[in-house]
Structures are given as structure tokens and as C-alpha cells.
Amino acid sequence: MPKITTLIKAKAKLKAVQVLTYILPVSHPLVFAGPNSALNLCDNIQQLGMKKVLIVTDAILLNLGVIHPLQDKLEQAGIQVTIFSEVKSDPTFDVVEKGIALFKSSASDSVLAVGGGSTIDTAKVLALSAANNKAPKQLIGILKACKPAFPLFVVPTTAGTGSEVTVAAVLSDNQTHVKGLVIDPKVVPLATALDPVIMQGMPPAITADTGIDALTHALESWVSGFATQETDFYARAATKLILENLVLAWQDGKNLAAREAMALGSHYAGLAMNKAAIGYVHALAHQLGAKYGVPHGRANAIILPHVLEFNREASQKRLAKLAREIGLTQTANDREATELFIQRIKTLLTELQINTQVQGIQQQDFPEMIEAAFNEAHGMYAVPKYMNYADAEQILMRL
């Protein structure tokens, strides 16, 4: 276990965070779902009176022509469109600052994010920073902004992060690549489109990684000490949708029914995460991203089975309950139900052909990684059971 004094401080901070999650009002975006719902979102942007929209995306989506139908739809409605396509995976402060400069120079009044979690997080912080005249780095932490963000609209192209509904955004430091969290209900978009047509071009590997990311959000929310009846509702639905549809979407990207189910699963997991938060899977996965550039979804997939095993006893009743409620088993034996559930997750990773090893991982990096993971988790995440250094080291050694 961590030092007693450290744990006492962490638990006191955790209690304050829990109270904050209960009393803080969090809005839900208006949701358009189904094929071509992204075009309906464009209608909504026009209906709300927006005149100059900055589209935030990446160069790949722009070159593939994904942005063109949305741009055309907006321009036909008399809306001026400017495109910022410099988003990269794990966006840094300087990327957001470039977007803010373009937002201001184009006199935009709103932001439309089209992309995965990195794009949406970039757009969230951009809209909040521009409205508050604060540098992105100044917003790292909880409730650092005073004014509402500029109007933000989101079209996710992956079913994974749930960022279109969450109160958080992740950015990396330009030099160290250490990840920081911006946590503020003001970053929740006004509206989002869960459009399977937009998602059908997602490659199988990204479909797998982002799908496991969404599943991790659902599972960590389910076993969280912050879990409520409401978050359980969302986490249970997300888990069932993902387990039933992820392999189908991975096998056939043009299976629009599976794509839409995955989009909804990711969305529900994001709603659960808003209140229940996450845990050690994310805390350790963030370190694999910072140190070795492992994409976030893949990092979660790598860590997830190890943390499930670590929490097996502490989460047994909860995981057994989930296994029964999603129809995985009817056994009344909690130990047996938990074993079936954990094996189901491991089988899923095998079916998706996810490589759960980290190339080039070095034991000399472990102390820094573990310290950073504990700094993130302790006092912020209501984990079922606290890790000590040896626990975390053992997990990293298995990679």
C-alpha cells in the first residue's frame, strides 16, 4: 500500500471529488443518431444561429473527403467555414494554441469537431480557452475556467472515447508529453451526431482499440466507489452493446447496425464515466502513451486484463452482478460468475487480435511511470482496491 499519510490525504481529496460530482450540474448534449445524422447536426448548427464555424479535424480525415459533405452542408446554409486540420494523436498544448489563433483570426463563433478523441479533446480545450482568454496549460485541473466555452458541436469518427459527452479533455505537455486533464462541465458539447456512416471507414485495428477504450470506461465506472444507480444503468448498457457488437464491427466495417451500436455503447460509457470516473487501467495506460507512444485505446487494452485480475477479489460481487445482468451467466456463484466475466474479456482481446505486449518497455522507467500513475489515480479515482508499488511493478513486468 502507499504510505498511510498519503492514503489519508488521497481519501480526503477523493471525498471532496465525490461531493463535487454529485452537486455539479452536467448537461447532456443533444444527440442525433443513425445514418447521415451528421448532416442533421449541421442543420442544428444553422438553427442555433451560428455564422462562422471552425471545423477541427486531422489531415487524414480531410484528405479522405470525410469533411467535405459537412462543409458543403454548412456553406449551403450560409455559414462561413474555416478548417483546422493539424490535430495529431495525443495532442499537445501547442497544437491547441495554433487552433485558437486560427479561431480568432477567422472570427469564428463556434467549433465543430470531426474526429476521434484527440480531435474532440483539442476542440473542447480550444473552445474553452478562446472564451476565457486563457492558455490551454492554465486550464489543466478542475474548474479552471470562469466563462462558458464557445458553442461546440461534435461528430465522433471512432466509437471509443465517449469524449462527445464527457466533462474532461486530455492534453500532453509539449516537451515531456506528460498528460494533463482539463475537467469542467463547460466543455460538454451542445450537440453531437453518432453517425455510423462516418465511422464505417475506421480501420479494424482502430475499431478494436477504441472499442476496448469504451469498454474500459464502462467497466471502471461499474466498479468505481462513485457508482450510482444512474451510472450503473449506462455502464451496464455500454458493456452489453460493446461485447455483442465490437467483433462484428471489427470484422465488417460497413456493418452500420454494429457501428451504430458501438457508437451508442461508447456514448453510454462516457455518461457513466462523467460521474463514476475511471481507475488504474487509465492511470497506467496514460504512462504507456507518455513514455512509449502507445495509442490510448491500445494501452487500455494492454492493461485491462491485469487490473481486472488485481481487482478480482475486491470487485467480485460487482463483476458477478454485471455478468448476470448482461446475460453472460445465470450462476449464483459470485466467484464463478467473475471468472466467466474476466475470461470473456480476455477472449475478446484474442478475437480482436490485439497485441498485449509493449515493445521496448524498460524497467528503469517503472519508478517514474508508477509515481505518475499513482499521482493521477489517488485522490481522483474511487478504485476498488489500492495498489502499492510492487503491485504496479508486477503488472508492468508482465508487459
PDB file of C-alpha atoms in Angstrom, residues 50-299:
ATOM      1  CA  MET A  50     -24.042  30.160 -35.933  1.00  0.00           C
ATOM      2  CA  LYS A  51     -22.424  32.212 -38.711  1.00  0.00           C
ATOM      3  CA  LYS A  52     -18.729  31.248 -38.744  1.00  0.00           C
ATOM      4  CA  VAL A  53     -17.697  27.725 -37.829  1.00  0.00           C
ATOM      5  CA  LEU A  54     -14.172  26.435 -37.260  1.00  0.00           C
ATOM      6  CA  ILE A  55     -14.022  22.738 -38.169  1.00  0.00           C
ATOM      7  CA  VAL A  56     -11.363  20.959 -36.091  1.00  0.00           C
ATOM      8  CA  THR A  57     -10.122  17.700 -37.605  1.00  0.00           C
ATOM      9  CA  ASP A  58      -6.979  15.892 -38.756  1.00  0.00           C
ATOM     10  CA  ALA A  59      -5.247  15.797 -42.128  1.00  0.00           C
ATOM     11  CA  ILE A  60      -6.187  12.163 -42.800  1.00  0.00           C
ATOM     12  CA  LEU A  61      -9.932  12.754 -42.498  1.00  0.00           C
ATOM     13  CA  LEU A  62      -9.635  15.910 -44.558  1.00  0.00           C
ATOM     14  CA  ASN A  63      -7.747  14.108 -47.325  1.00  0.00           C
ATOM     15  CA  LEU A  64     -10.221  11.213 -47.286  1.00  0.00           C
ATOM     16  CA  GLY A  65     -13.054  13.633 -48.010  1.00  0.00           C
ATOM     17  CA  VAL A  66     -14.915  12.981 -44.751  1.00  0.00           C
ATOM     18  CA  ILE A  67     -15.187  16.720 -44.061  1.00  0.00           C
ATOM     19  CA  HIS A  68     -16.455  17.783 -47.479  1.00  0.00           C
ATOM     20  CA  PRO A  69     -20.170  16.833 -47.115  1.00  0.00           C
ATOM     21  CA  LEU A  70     -20.350  18.641 -43.775  1.00  0.00           C
ATOM     22  CA  GLN A  71     -18.539  21.682 -45.138  1.00  0.00           C
ATOM     23  CA  ASP A  72     -20.877  21.786 -48.142  1.00  0.00           C
ATOM     24  CA  LYS A  73     -23.955  21.458 -45.938  1.00  0.00           C
ATOM     25  CA  LEU A  74     -22.864  24.337 -43.713  1.00  0.00           C
ATOM     26  CA  GLU A  75     -21.870  26.593 -46.591  1.00  0.00           C
ATOM     27  CA  GLN A  76     -25.186  25.939 -48.355  1.00  0.00           C
ATOM     28  CA  ALA A  77     -26.820  27.260 -45.183  1.00  0.00           C
ATOM     29  CA  GLY A  78     -24.799  30.483 -45.491  1.00  0.00           C
ATOM     30  CA  ILE A  79     -22.279  29.585 -42.773  1.00  0.00           C
ATOM     31  CA  GLN A  80     -18.633  30.525 -43.299  1.00  0.00           C
ATOM     32  CA  VAL A  81     -16.333  27.537 -42.703  1.00  0.00           C
ATOM     33  CA  THR A  82     -12.659  27.565 -41.710  1.00  0.00           C
ATOM     34  CA  ILE A  83     -10.780  24.278 -41.335  1.00  0.00           C
ATOM     35  CA  PHE A  84      -8.067  23.487 -38.785  1.00  0.00           C
ATOM     36  CA  SER A  85      -6.589  20.080 -39.659  1.00  0.00           C
ATOM     37  CA  GLU A  86      -3.374  19.958 -37.628  1.00  0.00           C
ATOM     38  CA  VAL A  87      -4.617  17.639 -34.871  1.00  0.00           C
ATOM     39  CA  LYS A  88      -2.314  14.702 -34.122  1.00  0.00           C
ATOM     40  CA  SER A  89      -2.687  11.721 -31.816  1.00  0.00           C
ATOM     41  CA  ASP A  90      -2.193  12.749 -28.165  1.00  0.00           C
ATOM     42  CA  PRO A  91      -2.486  16.497 -28.887  1.00  0.00           C
ATOM     43  CA  THR A  92      -0.144  18.888 -27.158  1.00  0.00           C
ATOM     44  CA  PHE A  93      -0.682  22.412 -25.859  1.00  0.00           C
ATOM     45  CA  ASP A  94       0.966  23.977 -28.905  1.00  0.00           C
ATOM     46  CA  VAL A  95      -1.475  22.276 -31.290  1.00  0.00           C
ATOM     47  CA  VAL A  96      -4.401  23.747 -29.386  1.00  0.00           C
ATOM     48  CA  GLU A  97      -2.755  27.150 -29.370  1.00  0.00           C
ATOM     49  CA  LYS A  98      -2.462  27.040 -33.179  1.00  0.00           C
ATOM     50  CA  GLY A  99      -6.156  26.241 -33.378  1.00  0.00           C
ATOM     51  CA  ILE A 100      -7.017  29.116 -31.044  1.00  0.00           C
ATOM     52  CA  ALA A 101      -5.033  31.512 -33.234  1.00  0.00           C
ATOM     53  CA  LEU A 102      -6.974  30.397 -36.309  1.00  0.00           C
ATOM     54  CA  PHE A 103     -10.283  30.572 -34.432  1.00  0.00           C
ATOM     55  CA  LYS A 104      -9.567  34.193 -33.519  1.00  0.00           C
ATOM     56  CA  SER A 105      -8.157  35.284 -36.875  1.00  0.00           C
ATOM     57  CA  SER A 106     -11.177  33.851 -38.700  1.00  0.00           C
ATOM     58  CA  ALA A 107     -13.566  35.495 -36.202  1.00  0.00           C
ATOM     59  CA  SER A 108     -15.319  32.164 -35.750  1.00  0.00           C
ATOM     60  CA  ASP A 109     -18.257  31.967 -33.357  1.00  0.00           C
ATOM     61  CA  SER A 110     -18.392  28.182 -32.897  1.00  0.00           C
ATOM     62  CA  VAL A 111     -16.438  24.948 -33.242  1.00  0.00           C
ATOM     63  CA  LEU A 112     -17.313  21.676 -34.988  1.00  0.00           C
ATOM     64  CA  ALA A 113     -15.035  18.758 -34.088  1.00  0.00           C
ATOM     65  CA  VAL A 114     -14.917  15.862 -36.550  1.00  0.00           C
ATOM     66  CA  GLY A 115     -12.613  13.062 -35.475  1.00  0.00           C
ATOM     67  CA  GLY A 116     -11.573  10.771 -32.662  1.00  0.00           C
ATOM     68  CA  GLY A 117     -10.813  11.511 -29.045  1.00  0.00           C
ATOM     69  CA  SER A 118      -7.713  13.582 -29.780  1.00  0.00           C
ATOM     70  CA  THR A 119      -9.653  15.864 -32.125  1.00  0.00           C
ATOM     71  CA  ILE A 120     -12.583  16.239 -29.765  1.00  0.00           C
ATOM     72  CA  ASP A 121     -10.315  16.971 -26.797  1.00  0.00           C
ATOM     73  CA  THR A 122      -8.453  19.569 -28.867  1.00  0.00           C
ATOM     74  CA  ALA A 123     -11.740  21.236 -29.828  1.00  0.00           C
ATOM     75  CA  LYS A 124     -13.015  21.210 -26.249  1.00  0.00           C
ATOM     76  CA  VAL A 125      -9.980  22.988 -24.852  1.00  0.00           C
ATOM     77  CA  LEU A 126      -9.806  25.324 -27.852  1.00  0.00           C
ATOM     78  CA  ALA A 127     -13.405  26.464 -27.342  1.00  0.00           C
ATOM     79  CA  LEU A 128     -12.884  26.901 -23.597  1.00  0.00           C
ATOM     80  CA  SER A 129      -9.505  28.637 -23.887  1.00  0.00           C
ATOM     81  CA  ALA A 130     -10.689  31.081 -26.535  1.00  0.00           C
ATOM     82  CA  ALA A 131     -13.742  32.048 -24.474  1.00  0.00           C
ATOM     83  CA  ASN A 132     -11.704  32.614 -21.305  1.00  0.00           C
ATOM     84  CA  ASN A 133      -8.544  34.120 -22.839  1.00  0.00           C
ATOM     85  CA  LYS A 134      -6.504  31.504 -21.017  1.00  0.00           C
ATOM     86  CA  ALA A 135      -3.684  29.359 -22.368  1.00  0.00           C
ATOM     87  CA  PRO A 136      -4.563  25.665 -22.580  1.00  0.00           C
ATOM     88  CA  LYS A 137      -1.978  24.834 -19.919  1.00  0.00           C
ATOM     89  CA  GLN A 138      -3.771  27.153 -17.473  1.00  0.00           C
ATOM     90  CA  LEU A 139      -6.924  25.027 -17.750  1.00  0.00           C
ATOM     91  CA  ILE A 140      -5.312  21.793 -16.554  1.00  0.00           C
ATOM     92  CA  GLY A 141      -7.115  20.767 -13.370  1.00  0.00           C
ATOM     93  CA  ILE A 142     -10.675  21.044 -12.109  1.00  0.00           C
ATOM     94  CA  LEU A 143     -12.940  24.023 -12.895  1.00  0.00           C
ATOM     95  CA  LYS A 144     -10.191  26.404 -14.025  1.00  0.00           C
ATOM     96  CA  ALA A 145     -12.423  28.437 -16.374  1.00  0.00           C
ATOM     97  CA  CYS A 146     -14.938  31.116 -15.400  1.00  0.00           C
ATOM     98  CA  LYS A 147     -16.789  31.705 -18.673  1.00  0.00           C
ATOM     99  CA  PRO A 148     -18.698  29.155 -20.782  1.00  0.00           C
ATOM    100  CA  ALA A 149     -16.912  27.758 -23.823  1.00  0.00           C
ATOM    101  CA  PHE A 150     -17.785  28.910 -27.312  1.00  0.00           C
ATOM    102  CA  PRO A 151     -20.564  26.740 -28.810  1.00  0.00           C
ATOM    103  CA  LEU A 152     -19.139  23.296 -29.556  1.00  0.00           C
ATOM    104  CA  PHE A 153     -20.553  20.557 -31.791  1.00  0.00           C
ATOM    105  CA  VAL A 154     -19.056  17.096 -32.237  1.00  0.00           C
ATOM    106  CA  VAL A 155     -19.078  14.302 -34.821  1.00  0.00           C
ATOM    107  CA  PRO A 156     -17.053  11.364 -33.447  1.00  0.00           C
ATOM    108  CA  THR A 157     -15.387   9.195 -36.088  1.00  0.00           C
ATOM    109  CA  THR A 158     -14.484   6.464 -33.604  1.00  0.00           C
ATOM    110  CA  ALA A 159     -16.576   4.587 -31.037  1.00  0.00           C
ATOM    111  CA  GLY A 160     -14.267   4.717 -28.088  1.00  0.00           C
ATOM    112  CA  THR A 161     -13.563   7.790 -26.026  1.00  0.00           C
ATOM    113  CA  GLY A 162     -17.111   8.992 -25.376  1.00  0.00           C
ATOM    114  CA  SER A 163     -15.490  12.427 -25.412  1.00  0.00           C
ATOM    115  CA  GLU A 164     -18.570  13.864 -27.135  1.00  0.00           C
ATOM    116  CA  VAL A 165     -20.362  13.712 -23.775  1.00  0.00           C
ATOM    117  CA  THR A 166     -17.672  13.833 -21.077  1.00  0.00           C
ATOM    118  CA  VAL A 167     -16.602  16.715 -18.840  1.00  0.00           C
ATOM    119  CA  ALA A 168     -12.900  16.051 -19.428  1.00  0.00           C
ATOM    120  CA  ALA A 169     -10.244  16.551 -22.083  1.00  0.00           C
ATOM    121  CA  VAL A 170      -6.697  15.161 -22.157  1.00  0.00           C
ATOM    122  CA  LEU A 171      -3.716  17.156 -23.422  1.00  0.00           C
ATOM    123  CA  SER A 172       0.007  16.433 -23.366  1.00  0.00           C
ATOM    124  CA  ASP A 173       2.879  18.706 -22.442  1.00  0.00           C
ATOM    125  CA  ASN A 174       4.874  19.826 -25.499  1.00  0.00           C
ATOM    126  CA  GLN A 175       8.244  18.651 -24.142  1.00  0.00           C
ATOM    127  CA  THR A 176       7.596  15.936 -21.547  1.00  0.00           C
ATOM    128  CA  HIS A 177       4.436  14.511 -23.171  1.00  0.00           C
ATOM    129  CA  VAL A 178       3.024  14.055 -19.674  1.00  0.00           C
ATOM    130  CA  LYS A 179      -0.757  14.031 -19.942  1.00  0.00           C
ATOM    131  CA  GLY A 180      -2.906  16.572 -18.090  1.00  0.00           C
ATOM    132  CA  LEU A 181      -6.653  16.600 -17.554  1.00  0.00           C
ATOM    133  CA  VAL A 182      -8.967  19.546 -18.113  1.00  0.00           C
ATOM    134  CA  ILE A 183     -12.086  18.781 -16.068  1.00  0.00           C
ATOM    135  CA  ASP A 184     -15.012  21.169 -16.430  1.00  0.00           C
ATOM    136  CA  PRO A 185     -18.694  20.714 -17.385  1.00  0.00           C
ATOM    137  CA  LYS A 186     -18.290  23.740 -19.653  1.00  0.00           C
ATOM    138  CA  VAL A 187     -16.511  21.553 -22.237  1.00  0.00           C
ATOM    139  CA  VAL A 188     -19.571  19.348 -22.830  1.00  0.00           C
ATOM    140  CA  PRO A 189     -20.735  19.981 -26.435  1.00  0.00           C
ATOM    141  CA  LEU A 190     -24.135  21.457 -27.254  1.00  0.00           C
ATOM    142  CA  ALA A 191     -24.906  18.632 -29.680  1.00  0.00           C
ATOM    143  CA  THR A 192     -23.350  15.535 -31.195  1.00  0.00           C
ATOM    144  CA  ALA A 193     -24.020  13.168 -34.089  1.00  0.00           C
ATOM    145  CA  LEU A 194     -23.431   9.425 -33.665  1.00  0.00           C
ATOM    146  CA  ASP A 195     -23.254   8.662 -37.364  1.00  0.00           C
ATOM    147  CA  PRO A 196     -22.307   5.098 -38.387  1.00  0.00           C
ATOM    148  CA  VAL A 197     -21.763   6.227 -41.974  1.00  0.00           C
ATOM    149  CA  ILE A 198     -18.935   8.498 -40.779  1.00  0.00           C
ATOM    150  CA  MET A 199     -17.471   5.607 -38.753  1.00  0.00           C
ATOM    151  CA  GLN A 200     -17.578   2.896 -41.431  1.00  0.00           C
ATOM    152  CA  GLY A 201     -14.151   3.775 -42.798  1.00  0.00           C
ATOM    153  CA  MET A 202     -12.442   3.182 -39.454  1.00  0.00           C
ATOM    154  CA  PRO A 203      -9.667   0.541 -39.906  1.00  0.00           C
ATOM    155  CA  PRO A 204     -10.085  -2.761 -37.987  1.00  0.00           C
ATOM    156  CA  ALA A 205      -7.174  -2.108 -35.620  1.00  0.00           C
ATOM    157  CA  ILE A 206      -8.550   1.295 -34.608  1.00  0.00           C
ATOM    158  CA  THR A 207     -12.043  -0.185 -34.301  1.00  0.00           C
ATOM    159  CA  ALA A 208     -10.630  -2.747 -31.870  1.00  0.00           C
ATOM    160  CA  ASP A 209      -8.526  -0.324 -29.823  1.00  0.00           C
ATOM    161  CA  THR A 210     -11.199   2.351 -29.469  1.00  0.00           C
ATOM    162  CA  GLY A 211     -13.843  -0.260 -28.701  1.00  0.00           C
ATOM    163  CA  ILE A 212     -11.777  -1.581 -25.803  1.00  0.00           C
ATOM    164  CA  ASP A 213     -11.271   2.004 -24.639  1.00  0.00           C
ATOM    165  CA  ALA A 214     -15.063   2.399 -24.414  1.00  0.00           C
ATOM    166  CA  LEU A 215     -15.383  -0.956 -22.648  1.00  0.00           C
ATOM    167  CA  THR A 216     -12.750   0.134 -20.142  1.00  0.00           C
ATOM    168  CA  HIS A 217     -14.736   3.294 -19.388  1.00  0.00           C
ATOM    169  CA  ALA A 218     -17.824   1.178 -18.716  1.00  0.00           C
ATOM    170  CA  LEU A 219     -16.038  -1.370 -16.526  1.00  0.00           C
ATOM    171  CA  GLU A 220     -14.061   1.140 -14.473  1.00  0.00           C
ATOM    172  CA  SER A 221     -17.259   3.130 -13.915  1.00  0.00           C
ATOM    173  CA  TRP A 222     -19.089  -0.044 -12.860  1.00  0.00           C
ATOM    174  CA  VAL A 223     -16.569  -0.998 -10.142  1.00  0.00           C
ATOM    175  CA  SER A 224     -15.952   2.592  -9.019  1.00  0.00           C
ATOM    176  CA  GLY A 225     -16.769   3.689  -5.492  1.00  0.00           C
ATOM    177  CA  PHE A 226     -18.566   6.642  -7.116  1.00  0.00           C
ATOM    178  CA  ALA A 227     -21.002   4.380  -8.978  1.00  0.00           C
ATOM    179  CA  THR A 228     -24.695   5.209  -8.659  1.00  0.00           C
ATOM    180  CA  GLN A 229     -27.910   3.725  -9.966  1.00  0.00           C
ATOM    181  CA  GLU A 230     -27.709   6.125 -12.918  1.00  0.00           C
ATOM    182  CA  THR A 231     -24.089   5.310 -13.816  1.00  0.00           C
ATOM    183  CA  ASP A 232     -24.827   1.601 -13.452  1.00  0.00           C
ATOM    184  CA  PHE A 233     -27.629   1.948 -15.986  1.00  0.00           C
ATOM    185  CA  TYR A 234     -25.276   3.470 -18.546  1.00  0.00           C
ATOM    186  CA  ALA A 235     -22.288   1.205 -17.760  1.00  0.00           C
ATOM    187  CA  ARG A 236     -24.402  -1.960 -17.977  1.00  0.00           C
ATOM    188  CA  ALA A 237     -25.914  -0.929 -21.330  1.00  0.00           C
ATOM    189  CA  ALA A 238     -22.487   0.044 -22.675  1.00  0.00           C
ATOM    190  CA  THR A 239     -20.886  -3.241 -21.652  1.00  0.00           C
ATOM    191  CA  LYS A 240     -23.629  -5.320 -23.265  1.00  0.00           C
ATOM    192  CA  LEU A 241     -23.620  -3.310 -26.505  1.00  0.00           C
ATOM    193  CA  ILE A 242     -19.836  -3.472 -26.834  1.00  0.00           C
ATOM    194  CA  LEU A 243     -19.492  -7.181 -26.038  1.00  0.00           C
ATOM    195  CA  GLU A 244     -22.211  -8.006 -28.576  1.00  0.00           C
ATOM    196  CA  ASN A 245     -21.085  -5.699 -31.389  1.00  0.00           C
ATOM    197  CA  LEU A 246     -17.367  -4.938 -31.271  1.00  0.00           C
ATOM    198  CA  VAL A 247     -16.224  -8.084 -33.071  1.00  0.00           C
ATOM    199  CA  LEU A 248     -18.950  -7.574 -35.703  1.00  0.00           C
ATOM    200  CA  ALA A 249     -17.788  -4.005 -36.379  1.00  0.00           C
ATOM    201  CA  TRP A 250     -14.160  -5.168 -36.433  1.00  0.00           C
ATOM    202  CA  GLN A 251     -14.930  -7.930 -38.933  1.00  0.00           C
ATOM    203  CA  ASP A 252     -17.053  -5.754 -41.227  1.00  0.00           C
ATOM    204  CA  GLY A 253     -16.589  -2.022 -41.043  1.00  0.00           C
ATOM    205  CA  LYS A 254     -19.629  -1.429 -43.237  1.00  0.00           C
ATOM    206  CA  ASN A 255     -21.965  -3.176 -40.792  1.00  0.00           C
ATOM    207  CA  LEU A 256     -23.868   0.004 -39.950  1.00  0.00           C
ATOM    208  CA  ALA A 257     -26.009  -1.665 -37.268  1.00  0.00           C
ATOM    209  CA  ALA A 258     -22.885  -2.795 -35.393  1.00  0.00           C
ATOM    210  CA  ARG A 259     -21.240   0.612 -35.909  1.00  0.00           C
ATOM    211  CA  GLU A 260     -24.276   2.424 -34.504  1.00  0.00           C
ATOM    212  CA  ALA A 261     -24.476   0.040 -31.536  1.00  0.00           C
ATOM    213  CA  MET A 262     -20.789   0.672 -30.794  1.00  0.00           C
ATOM    214  CA  ALA A 263     -21.311   4.433 -31.042  1.00  0.00           C
ATOM    215  CA  LEU A 264     -24.162   4.204 -28.529  1.00  0.00           C
ATOM    216  CA  GLY A 265     -22.104   1.944 -26.271  1.00  0.00           C
ATOM    217  CA  SER A 266     -19.236   4.421 -26.279  1.00  0.00           C
ATOM    218  CA  HIS A 267     -21.674   7.275 -25.591  1.00  0.00           C
ATOM    219  CA  TYR A 268     -23.280   5.462 -22.646  1.00  0.00           C
ATOM    220  CA  ALA A 269     -19.858   4.608 -21.232  1.00  0.00           C
ATOM    221  CA  GLY A 270     -18.949   8.294 -21.413  1.00  0.00           C
ATOM    222  CA  LEU A 271     -22.104   9.199 -19.487  1.00  0.00           C
ATOM    223  CA  ALA A 272     -21.196   6.665 -16.799  1.00  0.00           C
ATOM    224  CA  MET A 273     -17.625   7.924 -16.624  1.00  0.00           C
ATOM    225  CA  ASN A 274     -18.774  11.516 -16.106  1.00  0.00           C
ATOM    226  CA  LYS A 275     -19.979  10.673 -12.599  1.00  0.00           C
ATOM    227  CA  ALA A 276     -18.222   7.431 -11.663  1.00  0.00           C
ATOM    228  CA  ALA A 277     -14.773   8.253 -13.149  1.00  0.00           C
ATOM    229  CA  ILE A 278     -12.143   5.715 -14.155  1.00  0.00           C
ATOM    230  CA  GLY A 279      -9.303   3.847 -12.417  1.00  0.00           C
ATOM    231  CA  TYR A 280      -5.906   2.194 -12.571  1.00  0.00           C
ATOM    232  CA  VAL A 281      -6.307   0.942 -16.134  1.00  0.00           C
ATOM    233  CA  HIS A 282      -6.321   4.511 -17.402  1.00  0.00           C
ATOM    234  CA  ALA A 283      -3.735   5.723 -14.897  1.00  0.00           C
ATOM    235  CA  LEU A 284      -1.222   3.114 -16.067  1.00  0.00           C
ATOM    236  CA  ALA A 285      -2.253   3.291 -19.723  1.00  0.00           C
ATOM    237  CA  HIS A 286      -1.552   7.022 -19.772  1.00  0.00           C
ATOM    238  CA  GLN A 287       2.064   6.236 -18.832  1.00  0.00           C
ATOM    239  CA  LEU A 288       2.461   3.819 -21.750  1.00  0.00           C
ATOM    240  CA  GLY A 289       1.298   6.627 -24.008  1.00  0.00           C
ATOM    241  CA  ALA A 290       3.595   9.223 -22.470  1.00  0.00           C
ATOM    242  CA  LYS A 291       6.717   7.027 -22.377  1.00  0.00           C
ATOM    243  CA  TYR A 292       6.374   4.803 -25.418  1.00  0.00           C
ATOM    244  CA  GLY A 293       3.760   6.438 -27.634  1.00  0.00           C
ATOM    245  CA  VAL A 294       1.283   3.576 -27.282  1.00  0.00           C
ATOM    246  CA  PRO A 295      -2.109   4.783 -28.596  1.00  0.00           C
ATOM    247  CA  HIS A 296      -4.583   5.303 -25.778  1.00  0.00           C
ATOM    248  CA  GLY A 297      -7.083   2.602 -26.717  1.00  0.00           C
ATOM    249  CA  ARG A 298      -4.352   0.020 -27.262  1.00  0.00           C
ATOM    250  CA  ALA A 299      -2.744   0.972 -23.936  1.00  0.00           C
TER     251      ALA A 299
END
